XYZ file of C-alpha atoms in Angstrom:
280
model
C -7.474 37.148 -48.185
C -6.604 34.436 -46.170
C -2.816 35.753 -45.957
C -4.312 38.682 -44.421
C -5.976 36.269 -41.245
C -4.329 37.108 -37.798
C -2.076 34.133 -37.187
C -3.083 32.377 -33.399
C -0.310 31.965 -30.943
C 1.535 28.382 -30.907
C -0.291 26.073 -28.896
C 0.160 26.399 -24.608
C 2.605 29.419 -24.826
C 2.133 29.687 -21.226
C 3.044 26.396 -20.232
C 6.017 26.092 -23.015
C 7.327 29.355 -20.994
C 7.001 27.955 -17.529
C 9.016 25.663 -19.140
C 11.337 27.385 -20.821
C 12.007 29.835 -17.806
C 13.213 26.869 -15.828
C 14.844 24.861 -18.156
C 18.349 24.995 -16.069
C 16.791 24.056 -13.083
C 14.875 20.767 -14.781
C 18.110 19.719 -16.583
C 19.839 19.773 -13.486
C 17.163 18.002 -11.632
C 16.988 15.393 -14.325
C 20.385 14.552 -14.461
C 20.762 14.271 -10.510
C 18.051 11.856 -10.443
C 19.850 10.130 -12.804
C 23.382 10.070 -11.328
C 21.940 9.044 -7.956
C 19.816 6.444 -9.077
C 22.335 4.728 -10.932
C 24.537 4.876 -7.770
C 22.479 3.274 -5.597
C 22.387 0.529 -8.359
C 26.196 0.416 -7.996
C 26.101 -0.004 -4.497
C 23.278 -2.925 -4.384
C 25.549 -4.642 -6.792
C 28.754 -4.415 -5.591
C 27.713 -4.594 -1.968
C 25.289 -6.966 -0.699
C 22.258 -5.838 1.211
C 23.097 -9.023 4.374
C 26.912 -6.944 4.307
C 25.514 -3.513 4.974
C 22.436 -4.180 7.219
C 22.463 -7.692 8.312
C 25.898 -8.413 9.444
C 26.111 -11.143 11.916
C 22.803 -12.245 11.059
C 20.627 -9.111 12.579
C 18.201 -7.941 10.881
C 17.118 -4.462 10.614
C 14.575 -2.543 12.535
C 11.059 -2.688 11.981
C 10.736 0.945 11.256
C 13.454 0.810 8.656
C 10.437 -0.531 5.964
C 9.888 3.492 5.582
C 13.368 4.221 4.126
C 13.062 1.351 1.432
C 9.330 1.846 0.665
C 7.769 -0.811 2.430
C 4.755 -1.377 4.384
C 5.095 -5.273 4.395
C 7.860 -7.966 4.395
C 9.927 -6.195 2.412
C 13.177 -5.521 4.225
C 15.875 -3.067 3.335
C 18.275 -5.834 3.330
C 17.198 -7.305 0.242
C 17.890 -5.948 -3.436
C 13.809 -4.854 -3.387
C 14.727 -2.933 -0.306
C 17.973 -1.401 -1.689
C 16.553 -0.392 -4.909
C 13.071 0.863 -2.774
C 15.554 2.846 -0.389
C 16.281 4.946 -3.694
C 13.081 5.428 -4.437
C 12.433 7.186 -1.108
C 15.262 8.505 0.011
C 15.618 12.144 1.069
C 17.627 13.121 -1.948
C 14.950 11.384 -4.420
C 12.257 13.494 -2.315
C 14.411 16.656 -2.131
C 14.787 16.166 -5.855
C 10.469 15.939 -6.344
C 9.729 18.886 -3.584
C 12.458 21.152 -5.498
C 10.547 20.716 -8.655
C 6.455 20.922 -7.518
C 7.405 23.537 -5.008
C 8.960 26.204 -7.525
C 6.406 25.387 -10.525
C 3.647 25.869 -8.426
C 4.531 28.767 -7.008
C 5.043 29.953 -10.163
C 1.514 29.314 -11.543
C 0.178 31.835 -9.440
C 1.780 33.198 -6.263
C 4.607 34.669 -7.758
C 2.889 36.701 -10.082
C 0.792 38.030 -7.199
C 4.105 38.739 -5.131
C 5.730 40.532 -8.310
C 2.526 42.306 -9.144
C 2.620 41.270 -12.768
C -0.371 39.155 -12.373
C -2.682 41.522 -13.132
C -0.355 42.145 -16.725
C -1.537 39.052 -17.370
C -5.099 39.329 -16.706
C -4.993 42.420 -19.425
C -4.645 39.914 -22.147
C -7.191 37.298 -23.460
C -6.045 34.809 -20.919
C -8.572 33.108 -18.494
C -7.549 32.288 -14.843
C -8.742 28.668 -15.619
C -6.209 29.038 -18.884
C -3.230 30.431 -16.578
C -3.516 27.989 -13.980
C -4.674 24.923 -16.557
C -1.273 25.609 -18.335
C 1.070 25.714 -15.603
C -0.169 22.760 -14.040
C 0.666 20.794 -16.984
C 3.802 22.342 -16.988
C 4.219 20.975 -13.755
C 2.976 17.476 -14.298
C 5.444 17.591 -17.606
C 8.427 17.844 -15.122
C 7.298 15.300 -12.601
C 6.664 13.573 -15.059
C 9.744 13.563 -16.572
C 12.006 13.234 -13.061
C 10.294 9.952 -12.239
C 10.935 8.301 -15.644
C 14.398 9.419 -15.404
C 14.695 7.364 -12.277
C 12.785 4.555 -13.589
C 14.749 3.920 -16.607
C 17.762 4.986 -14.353
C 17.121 1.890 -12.665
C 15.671 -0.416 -15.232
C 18.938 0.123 -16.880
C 20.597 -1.463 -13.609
C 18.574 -4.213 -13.064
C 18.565 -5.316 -16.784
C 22.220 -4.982 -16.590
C 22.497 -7.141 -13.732
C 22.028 -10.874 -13.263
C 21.360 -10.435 -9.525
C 19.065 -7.467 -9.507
C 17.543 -9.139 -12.434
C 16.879 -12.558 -10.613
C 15.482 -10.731 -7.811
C 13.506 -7.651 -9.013
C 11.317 -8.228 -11.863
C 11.648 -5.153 -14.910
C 7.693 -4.228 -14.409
C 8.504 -4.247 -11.006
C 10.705 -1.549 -11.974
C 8.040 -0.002 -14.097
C 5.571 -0.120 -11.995
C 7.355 1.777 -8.962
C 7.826 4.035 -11.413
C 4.086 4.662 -12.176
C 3.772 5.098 -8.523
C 6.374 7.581 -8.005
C 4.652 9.764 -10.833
C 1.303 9.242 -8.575
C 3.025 10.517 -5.709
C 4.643 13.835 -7.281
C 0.464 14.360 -8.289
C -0.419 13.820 -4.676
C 1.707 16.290 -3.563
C 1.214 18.717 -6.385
C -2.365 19.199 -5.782
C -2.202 20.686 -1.994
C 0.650 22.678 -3.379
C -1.191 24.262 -6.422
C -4.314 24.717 -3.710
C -1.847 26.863 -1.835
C -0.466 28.689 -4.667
C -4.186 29.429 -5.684
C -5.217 31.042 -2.538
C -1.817 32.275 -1.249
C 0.437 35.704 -2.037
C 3.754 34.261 -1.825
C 6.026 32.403 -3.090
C 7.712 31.404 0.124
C 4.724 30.182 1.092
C 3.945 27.212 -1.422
C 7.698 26.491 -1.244
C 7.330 26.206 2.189
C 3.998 24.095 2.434
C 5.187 21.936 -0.600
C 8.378 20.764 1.717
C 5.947 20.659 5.239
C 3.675 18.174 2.943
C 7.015 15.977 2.108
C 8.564 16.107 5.305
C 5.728 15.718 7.351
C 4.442 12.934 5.682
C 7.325 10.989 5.441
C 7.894 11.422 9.950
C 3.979 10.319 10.008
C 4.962 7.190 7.883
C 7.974 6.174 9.843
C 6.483 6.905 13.164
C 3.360 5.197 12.576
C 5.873 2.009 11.135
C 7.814 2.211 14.419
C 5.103 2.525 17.093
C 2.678 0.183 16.895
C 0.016 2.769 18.945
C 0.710 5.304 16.055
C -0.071 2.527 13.282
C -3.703 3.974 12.068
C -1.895 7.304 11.351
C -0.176 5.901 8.315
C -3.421 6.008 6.302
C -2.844 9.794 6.380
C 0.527 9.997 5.038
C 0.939 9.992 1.008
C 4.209 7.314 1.855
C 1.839 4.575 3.400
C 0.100 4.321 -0.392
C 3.641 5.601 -2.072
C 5.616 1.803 -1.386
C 8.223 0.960 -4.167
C 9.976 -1.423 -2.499
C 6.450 -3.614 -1.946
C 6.083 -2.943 -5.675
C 9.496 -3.774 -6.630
C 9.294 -7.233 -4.544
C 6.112 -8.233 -6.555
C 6.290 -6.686 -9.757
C 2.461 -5.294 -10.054
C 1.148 -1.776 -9.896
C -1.061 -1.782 -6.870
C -4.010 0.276 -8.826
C -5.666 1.096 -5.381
C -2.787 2.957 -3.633
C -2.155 4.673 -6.943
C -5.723 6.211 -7.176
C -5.195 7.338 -3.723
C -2.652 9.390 -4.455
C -3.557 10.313 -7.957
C -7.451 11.013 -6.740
C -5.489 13.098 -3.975
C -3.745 15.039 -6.770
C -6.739 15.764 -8.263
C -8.701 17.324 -5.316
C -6.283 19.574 -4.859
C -6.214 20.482 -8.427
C -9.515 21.031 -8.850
C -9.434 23.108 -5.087
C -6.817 25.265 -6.912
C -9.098 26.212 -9.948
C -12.271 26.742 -7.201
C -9.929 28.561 -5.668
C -8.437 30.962 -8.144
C -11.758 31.673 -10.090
C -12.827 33.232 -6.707
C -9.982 35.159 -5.235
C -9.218 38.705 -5.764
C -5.753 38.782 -7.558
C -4.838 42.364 -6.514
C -1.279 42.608 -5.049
């Protein structure tokens, strides 16, 4: 009688849909992280970092530690910096907010836009289940985008005596670890507003204000000294890979800021859900 048992459904169908669903758009992603990160490896090795920045022995501005990832001595005229400036630059961050900003409005606004939220409801499906499942959906991806980059450029500096000699490989490793703490920083606030909000255009929209905004707080706080206690606020101050390229260790502190950061929001978004009314 055992034949005659109802069968359970495959293990985290909702989160192997959310998957699914997107699958175009996280190939693509994946592959442009990819193809840029191996350019800027190109470009550090066929042009030197003194060439592009430092010509006639000037050295860049102060403020310019926020486009390589830096909030000490590490300048972007250095393979450290070069390599850092790929970690943060606005297509590597275009490339993160594109993929937390549509998941998580996905793992609930959407459905409360389209009014098929409550189709969901109908079946044995928790909120804590729905949500639960589409944030690791979510984490999957970012996830998967900043170990693209890292072995993107692990691949380059293994590949190259110079990059080799100057950035260590857990360096490389570990920037990567942080990266994947940052994409949780920001995914938190963003499934927080998906929780609470009716509208997709609204998490997409808060998602990129998070980025943005905390990347201007970052560099202005860099480049005025008055404004300097105002990086503690920003997720870039604790998100520094070209620090953690230079020295080759995972700075555990700055990466439980923005992991711990991550997780408030997380757990906001299931306090959140559990208590709203889901009606369109």
């Amino acid at each position: 009688m055992t034949g005659l048992r109802p069968r359970s459904p495959a293990g985290f169908p909702l989160m192997r849909l959310a998957l699914h669903r997107r699958r175009r758009m996280i190939i693509a992603l994946t592959l442009g992280m990819v193809v840029f990160e191996a350019l800027i490896v190109v470009i550090a090795t066929t042009v030197s970092a003194e060439q592009i920045f430092g010509a006639g022995g000037r050295k860049p501005p102060g403020a310019f530690k926020a486009f390589s990832g830096s909030n000490g001595d590490v300048s972007i005229a250095s393979y450290p910096g070069l390599l850092g400036a790929g970690l943060t630059h606005p297509f590597w961050i275009a490339l993160q907010l594109t993929a937390i900003g549509s998941l998580a409005a996905a793992a609930v606004a959407s459905d409360v836009e389209a009014g098929t939220v409550e189709l969901l409801m109908v079946r044995p499906v928790s909120r804590a289940r729905l949500l639960a499942e589409r944030t690791g959906a979510l984490v999957l991806v970012s996830l998967l985008l900043n170990a693209a980059a890292t072995l993107a450029v692990a691949a380059g500096v293994a590949l190259s005596p110079d990059l080799h000699a100057a950035v260590p490989l857990g360096g490389v490793f570990a920037a990567g670890l942080l990266g994947f703490g940052f994409a949780l920083c920001l995914t938190g606030p963003a499934l927080a507003v998906s929780a609470a909000g009716r509208s997709r255009a609204h998490v997409v929209g808060a998602t990129i204000a998070f980025g943005a905004v905390g990347f201007a707080v970052n560099f202005v706080a860099l480049a005025w000294s008055k404004a300097a206690p105002l990086r503690y606020v920003s997720p870039f101050h604790y998100y520094a890979p070209g620090d953690v390229l230079a020295h080759g260790s995972v700075p555990w502190g700055q990466f439980a800021v923005l992991a711990g950061t991550g997780a408030a929001g997380i757990a906001l978004a299931f306090r959140l859900l559990a208590r709203r009314d889901l009606a369109p």
